[in-house]
């Protein structure tokens, strides 16, 4: 039986991950963590997620429960995640990270810690989205430079980072497939008299409103036609199930930075 510690258990994703852990064979919750002063701290996690008492009390300190886990699953804030990964590396605990919004310096730190522990880092753990990642790579290579790329993402009005980590991952995949530099080619805002579109631009646009779980639309556009790929998430459960799948997969793997393509066996 794999013991999992869920960090950020009171959040939109963390609570669903905790729920799906209790519904999945071969894995169980051994620890639950929330931020300082969070109203759920001190409560049994099972009662919070509607599964009855599990005997696992939500704590403010990862240090209090990290030794109870075989794997840590984290959906929190980027600064907190890096601090937690430092502790995980010190304790030799594998991690699954769905947090987004990391700075370049934080990503360097994550890569460094992944030299000590195995870590699945993925902005979106949906199986469907990760199949789409593979499709986008292949399509970009086939269509080549003659097609202009635009990405539009939409999420609920409480999402803190923009564009979404998923949209940025899509842009990175397409940029690499086309042998481009995303730092130079990404366009996040268009306003005023901006002139004609640059040939290598990759547009990444953001919508925020209501309770949209997540929607991503990728367009390959050329003279006379447009090819579109759309993924709509109707519930967070598809992300949560993917995270649980990743948590089971990463235990026992050698140190390294993995993604859901590795978990799903989609890497060439």
Tab-separated table of C-alpha atoms in Angstrom:
chain	number	residue	atom	x	y	z
A	1	UNK	CA	0.000	0.000	0.000
A	2	UNK	CA	1.362	3.416	-0.991
A	3	UNK	CA	0.993	6.157	1.618
A	4	UNK	CA	0.372	9.632	0.195
A	5	UNK	CA	0.654	13.045	1.833
A	6	UNK	CA	-1.561	15.641	0.123
A	7	UNK	CA	-0.298	19.224	0.396
A	8	UNK	CA	-2.939	21.870	-0.244
A	9	UNK	CA	-5.716	19.473	0.689
A	10	UNK	CA	-8.231	22.266	1.288
A	11	UNK	CA	-7.945	23.677	-2.216
A	12	UNK	CA	-10.068	23.001	-5.299
A	13	UNK	CA	-7.661	20.366	-6.585
A	14	UNK	CA	-6.262	19.071	-3.321
A	15	UNK	CA	-9.664	18.066	-1.969
A	16	UNK	CA	-10.526	16.148	-5.150
A	17	UNK	CA	-7.156	14.398	-5.114
A	18	UNK	CA	-7.744	13.359	-1.518
A	19	UNK	CA	-11.187	12.074	-2.496
A	20	UNK	CA	-9.848	10.012	-5.399
A	21	UNK	CA	-7.043	8.564	-3.307
A	22	UNK	CA	-9.709	7.105	-1.026
A	23	UNK	CA	-11.439	5.651	-4.106
A	24	UNK	CA	-8.317	4.056	-5.607
A	25	UNK	CA	-6.850	0.661	-4.761
A	26	UNK	CA	-3.224	0.477	-3.709
A	27	UNK	CA	-2.929	3.985	-2.250
A	28	UNK	CA	-4.180	5.720	0.888
A	29	UNK	CA	-3.911	9.108	2.620
A	30	UNK	CA	-1.372	9.144	5.419
A	31	UNK	CA	-1.022	12.908	5.824
A	32	UNK	CA	-2.722	16.161	4.855
A	33	UNK	CA	-1.319	19.693	4.918
A	34	UNK	CA	-2.845	23.168	4.580
A	35	UNK	CA	-1.555	26.708	5.025
A	36	UNK	CA	-1.087	28.448	8.343
A	37	UNK	CA	-4.386	29.614	9.789
A	38	UNK	CA	-6.508	27.710	7.282
A	39	UNK	CA	-9.938	26.875	8.775
A	40	UNK	CA	-9.559	23.180	7.896
A	41	UNK	CA	-6.420	22.734	10.016
A	42	UNK	CA	-7.120	20.403	12.935
A	43	UNK	CA	-10.024	18.661	11.203
A	44	UNK	CA	-10.059	15.073	9.960
A	45	UNK	CA	-9.427	15.081	6.212
A	46	UNK	CA	-12.041	12.387	5.628
A	47	UNK	CA	-14.793	14.562	7.054
A	48	UNK	CA	-13.668	17.496	4.891
A	49	UNK	CA	-13.901	15.474	1.666
A	50	UNK	CA	-17.128	13.698	2.613
A	51	UNK	CA	-15.623	10.248	3.196
A	52	UNK	CA	-16.107	9.998	6.959
A	53	UNK	CA	-13.371	9.939	9.593
A	54	UNK	CA	-10.063	8.580	8.279
A	55	UNK	CA	-7.939	9.295	11.337
A	56	UNK	CA	-5.774	11.759	9.376
A	57	UNK	CA	-5.778	15.255	10.864
A	58	UNK	CA	-4.920	18.225	8.637
A	59	UNK	CA	-1.769	19.981	9.838
A	60	UNK	CA	-0.015	23.253	9.031
A	61	UNK	CA	3.466	21.743	8.968
A	62	UNK	CA	4.709	19.280	6.368
A	63	UNK	CA	7.515	18.381	8.784
A	64	UNK	CA	4.958	16.744	11.086
A	65	UNK	CA	3.726	14.213	8.506
A	66	UNK	CA	6.368	13.857	5.792
A	67	UNK	CA	7.853	10.734	7.352
A	68	UNK	CA	4.424	9.040	7.091
A	69	UNK	CA	4.334	9.302	3.297
A	70	UNK	CA	5.833	7.307	0.444
A	71	UNK	CA	4.941	10.156	-1.931
A	72	UNK	CA	3.920	13.811	-1.653
A	73	UNK	CA	1.211	15.273	-3.894
A	74	UNK	CA	1.248	19.074	-4.057
A	75	UNK	CA	-1.109	21.677	-5.533
A	76	UNK	CA	-0.344	24.941	-3.737
A	77	UNK	CA	1.543	28.197	-4.401
A	78	UNK	CA	4.807	28.234	-6.330
A	79	UNK	CA	6.918	29.616	-3.479
A	80	UNK	CA	5.555	27.096	-0.973
A	81	UNK	CA	6.046	24.236	-3.419
A	82	UNK	CA	9.762	24.969	-3.840
A	83	UNK	CA	10.221	25.071	-0.063
A	84	UNK	CA	8.357	21.776	0.317
A	85	UNK	CA	10.442	20.169	-2.433
A	86	UNK	CA	13.617	21.149	-0.592
A	87	UNK	CA	12.348	19.204	2.423
A	88	UNK	CA	11.243	16.294	0.223
A	89	UNK	CA	14.723	16.102	-1.315
A	90	UNK	CA	16.267	16.131	2.147
A	91	UNK	CA	13.970	13.291	3.262
A	92	UNK	CA	14.163	11.312	0.006
A	93	UNK	CA	10.422	11.525	-0.727
A	94	UNK	CA	9.097	11.386	-4.325
A	95	UNK	CA	6.764	14.200	-5.373
A	96	UNK	CA	3.906	14.892	-7.750
A	97	UNK	CA	3.572	18.636	-8.414
A	98	UNK	CA	0.641	20.283	-10.145
A	99	UNK	CA	1.434	23.802	-8.936
A	100	UNK	CA	1.951	26.373	-11.703
A	101	UNK	CA	3.362	29.896	-11.978
A	102	UNK	CA	7.019	29.109	-11.214
A	103	UNK	CA	9.696	31.690	-11.975
A	104	UNK	CA	12.771	30.676	-13.976
A	105	UNK	CA	14.821	30.664	-10.766
A	106	UNK	CA	12.288	28.406	-9.052
A	107	UNK	CA	12.372	26.022	-12.007
A	108	UNK	CA	16.158	25.850	-11.665
A	109	UNK	CA	15.740	24.896	-8.017
A	110	UNK	CA	13.166	22.227	-8.911
A	111	UNK	CA	15.513	20.692	-11.483
A	112	UNK	CA	18.237	20.645	-8.862
A	113	UNK	CA	16.078	18.865	-6.282
A	114	UNK	CA	14.954	16.392	-8.962
A	115	UNK	CA	18.556	15.230	-9.098
A	116	UNK	CA	17.926	13.732	-5.662
A	117	UNK	CA	14.304	12.520	-5.859
A	118	UNK	CA	11.875	11.489	-8.610
A	119	UNK	CA	9.320	14.207	-9.322
A	120	UNK	CA	6.374	14.340	-11.717
A	121	UNK	CA	5.849	17.996	-12.613
A	122	UNK	CA	2.840	18.661	-14.827
A	123	UNK	CA	0.659	21.757	-15.250
A	124	UNK	CA	-2.251	19.525	-16.250
A	125	UNK	CA	-2.626	15.882	-15.258
A	126	UNK	CA	-5.672	15.133	-17.380
A	127	UNK	CA	-5.154	12.109	-19.609
A	128	UNK	CA	-6.953	13.871	-22.464
A	129	UNK	CA	-4.770	16.981	-22.280
A	130	UNK	CA	-1.605	14.902	-22.259
A	131	UNK	CA	-2.725	12.972	-25.318
A	132	UNK	CA	-3.347	16.393	-26.899
A	133	UNK	CA	0.206	17.478	-26.019
A	134	UNK	CA	1.529	14.585	-28.099
A	135	UNK	CA	-0.866	15.357	-30.956
A	136	UNK	CA	0.177	19.025	-30.998
A	137	UNK	CA	3.847	18.097	-31.251
A	138	UNK	CA	3.181	15.812	-34.208
A	139	UNK	CA	0.820	18.237	-35.960
A	140	UNK	CA	3.230	21.164	-35.603
A	141	UNK	CA	6.006	19.133	-37.199
A	142	UNK	CA	3.755	18.081	-40.084
A	143	UNK	CA	2.267	21.520	-40.794
A	144	UNK	CA	5.506	23.421	-40.335
A	145	UNK	CA	6.097	27.156	-40.577
A	146	UNK	CA	3.294	27.899	-43.055
A	147	UNK	CA	0.640	27.700	-40.307
A	148	UNK	CA	0.259	30.443	-37.702
A	149	UNK	CA	-0.380	29.307	-34.135
A	150	UNK	CA	-2.844	30.858	-31.690
A	151	UNK	CA	-3.724	29.504	-28.235
A	152	UNK	CA	-6.730	30.674	-26.195
A	153	UNK	CA	-7.301	29.479	-22.631
A	154	UNK	CA	-10.219	30.093	-20.260
A	155	UNK	CA	-10.501	29.433	-16.520
A	156	UNK	CA	-12.558	30.423	-13.470
A	157	UNK	CA	-12.290	33.872	-11.953
A	158	UNK	CA	-10.261	32.682	-8.947
A	159	UNK	CA	-7.272	31.358	-10.910
A	160	UNK	CA	-4.214	33.324	-9.827
A	161	UNK	CA	-1.748	32.821	-12.693
A	162	UNK	CA	-2.082	33.698	-16.364
A	163	UNK	CA	-1.674	32.329	-18.907
A	164	UNK	CA	-2.392	28.864	-17.565
A	165	UNK	CA	0.487	26.451	-17.156
A	166	UNK	CA	-1.251	24.197	-19.671
A	167	UNK	CA	-1.345	26.926	-22.335
A	168	UNK	CA	2.329	27.676	-21.751
A	169	UNK	CA	3.156	23.974	-22.018
A	170	UNK	CA	1.259	23.786	-25.316
A	171	UNK	CA	3.156	26.800	-26.622
A	172	UNK	CA	6.480	25.300	-25.536
A	173	UNK	CA	5.720	21.979	-27.230
A	174	UNK	CA	4.765	23.687	-30.493
A	175	UNK	CA	7.741	26.053	-30.323
A	176	UNK	CA	10.185	23.181	-29.860
A	177	UNK	CA	8.568	21.182	-32.670
A	178	UNK	CA	9.035	24.185	-34.980
A	179	UNK	CA	12.579	24.868	-33.702
A	180	UNK	CA	11.620	28.316	-32.427
A	181	UNK	CA	12.437	30.409	-29.361
A	182	UNK	CA	9.265	30.874	-27.318
A	183	UNK	CA	10.826	33.690	-25.278
A	184	UNK	CA	11.051	35.746	-28.470
A	185	UNK	CA	7.950	34.515	-30.296
A	186	UNK	CA	5.236	34.418	-27.605
A	187	UNK	CA	2.693	37.264	-27.744
A	188	UNK	CA	0.429	37.685	-24.708
A	189	UNK	CA	-1.193	41.061	-25.438
A	190	UNK	CA	-2.302	42.749	-28.649
A	191	UNK	CA	-3.607	46.303	-28.438
A	192	UNK	CA	-3.652	49.406	-30.580
A	193	UNK	CA	-2.024	49.791	-33.990
A	194	UNK	CA	0.425	46.897	-33.867
A	195	UNK	CA	0.965	46.266	-37.564
A	196	UNK	CA	0.942	42.949	-39.368
A	197	UNK	CA	1.454	39.710	-37.483
A	198	UNK	CA	5.067	38.538	-37.322
A	199	UNK	CA	5.553	35.206	-39.064
A	200	UNK	CA	6.840	33.270	-36.054
A	201	UNK	CA	4.444	34.659	-33.457
A	202	UNK	CA	2.703	32.228	-31.121
A	203	UNK	CA	-0.302	34.008	-29.634
A	204	UNK	CA	-1.348	33.026	-26.105
A	205	UNK	CA	-4.542	34.718	-24.904
A	206	UNK	CA	-6.351	34.477	-21.566
A	207	UNK	CA	-10.008	34.510	-20.475
A	208	UNK	CA	-11.123	34.540	-16.823
A	209	UNK	CA	-14.719	34.269	-15.667
A	210	UNK	CA	-17.285	32.414	-13.608
A	211	UNK	CA	-16.587	28.802	-12.727
A	212	UNK	CA	-14.898	27.607	-15.941
A	213	UNK	CA	-12.908	24.524	-14.939
A	214	UNK	CA	-10.572	24.776	-17.904
A	215	UNK	CA	-10.725	25.186	-21.663
A	216	UNK	CA	-7.900	25.295	-24.208
A	217	UNK	CA	-8.236	26.023	-27.911
A	218	UNK	CA	-5.208	25.671	-30.206
A	219	UNK	CA	-5.504	26.967	-33.763
A	220	UNK	CA	-3.191	26.320	-36.712
A	221	UNK	CA	-4.176	28.932	-39.301
A	222	UNK	CA	-3.099	29.433	-42.907
A	223	UNK	CA	-4.545	30.885	-46.096
A	224	UNK	CA	-7.802	29.084	-46.838
A	225	UNK	CA	-8.123	26.867	-43.747
A	226	UNK	CA	-7.906	26.609	-39.972
A	227	UNK	CA	-7.243	23.467	-37.931
A	228	UNK	CA	-8.464	23.624	-34.315
A	229	UNK	CA	-7.929	21.406	-31.289
A	230	UNK	CA	-10.182	21.997	-28.278
A	231	UNK	CA	-10.070	20.443	-24.817
A	232	UNK	CA	-12.783	21.254	-22.278
A	233	UNK	CA	-12.630	20.038	-18.698
A	234	UNK	CA	-16.084	19.541	-17.198
A	235	UNK	CA	-14.826	18.677	-13.715
A	236	UNK	CA	-11.600	18.677	-11.714
A	237	UNK	CA	-11.912	14.943	-11.224
A	238	UNK	CA	-10.081	14.191	-14.469
A	239	UNK	CA	-7.077	16.161	-13.164
A	240	UNK	CA	-7.338	14.500	-9.749
A	241	UNK	CA	-7.420	10.971	-11.165
A	242	UNK	CA	-4.356	11.775	-13.245
A	243	UNK	CA	-2.517	13.056	-10.173
A	244	UNK	CA	-3.322	9.867	-8.251
A	245	UNK	CA	-2.113	7.800	-11.208
A	246	UNK	CA	1.128	9.809	-11.210
A	247	UNK	CA	1.570	9.316	-7.457
A	248	UNK	CA	1.376	5.544	-7.815
A	249	UNK	CA	3.702	5.592	-10.840
A	250	UNK	CA	6.484	7.756	-9.387
A	251	UNK	CA	7.155	5.627	-6.299
A	252	UNK	CA	10.302	3.599	-6.891
A	253	UNK	CA	11.418	5.558	-9.958
A	254	UNK	CA	15.017	6.850	-10.155
A	255	UNK	CA	15.643	10.535	-9.412
A	256	UNK	CA	14.663	12.851	-12.238
A	257	UNK	CA	12.095	15.345	-13.469
A	258	UNK	CA	9.191	13.562	-15.164
A	259	UNK	CA	5.891	14.670	-16.659
A	260	UNK	CA	2.550	13.040	-17.469
A	261	UNK	CA	3.874	11.955	-20.848
A	262	UNK	CA	6.226	9.662	-18.906
A	263	UNK	CA	3.436	8.464	-16.619
A	264	UNK	CA	1.177	7.604	-19.568
A	265	UNK	CA	3.939	6.059	-21.690
A	266	UNK	CA	3.532	8.667	-24.439
A	267	UNK	CA	7.215	9.533	-24.815
A	268	UNK	CA	8.814	8.365	-28.042
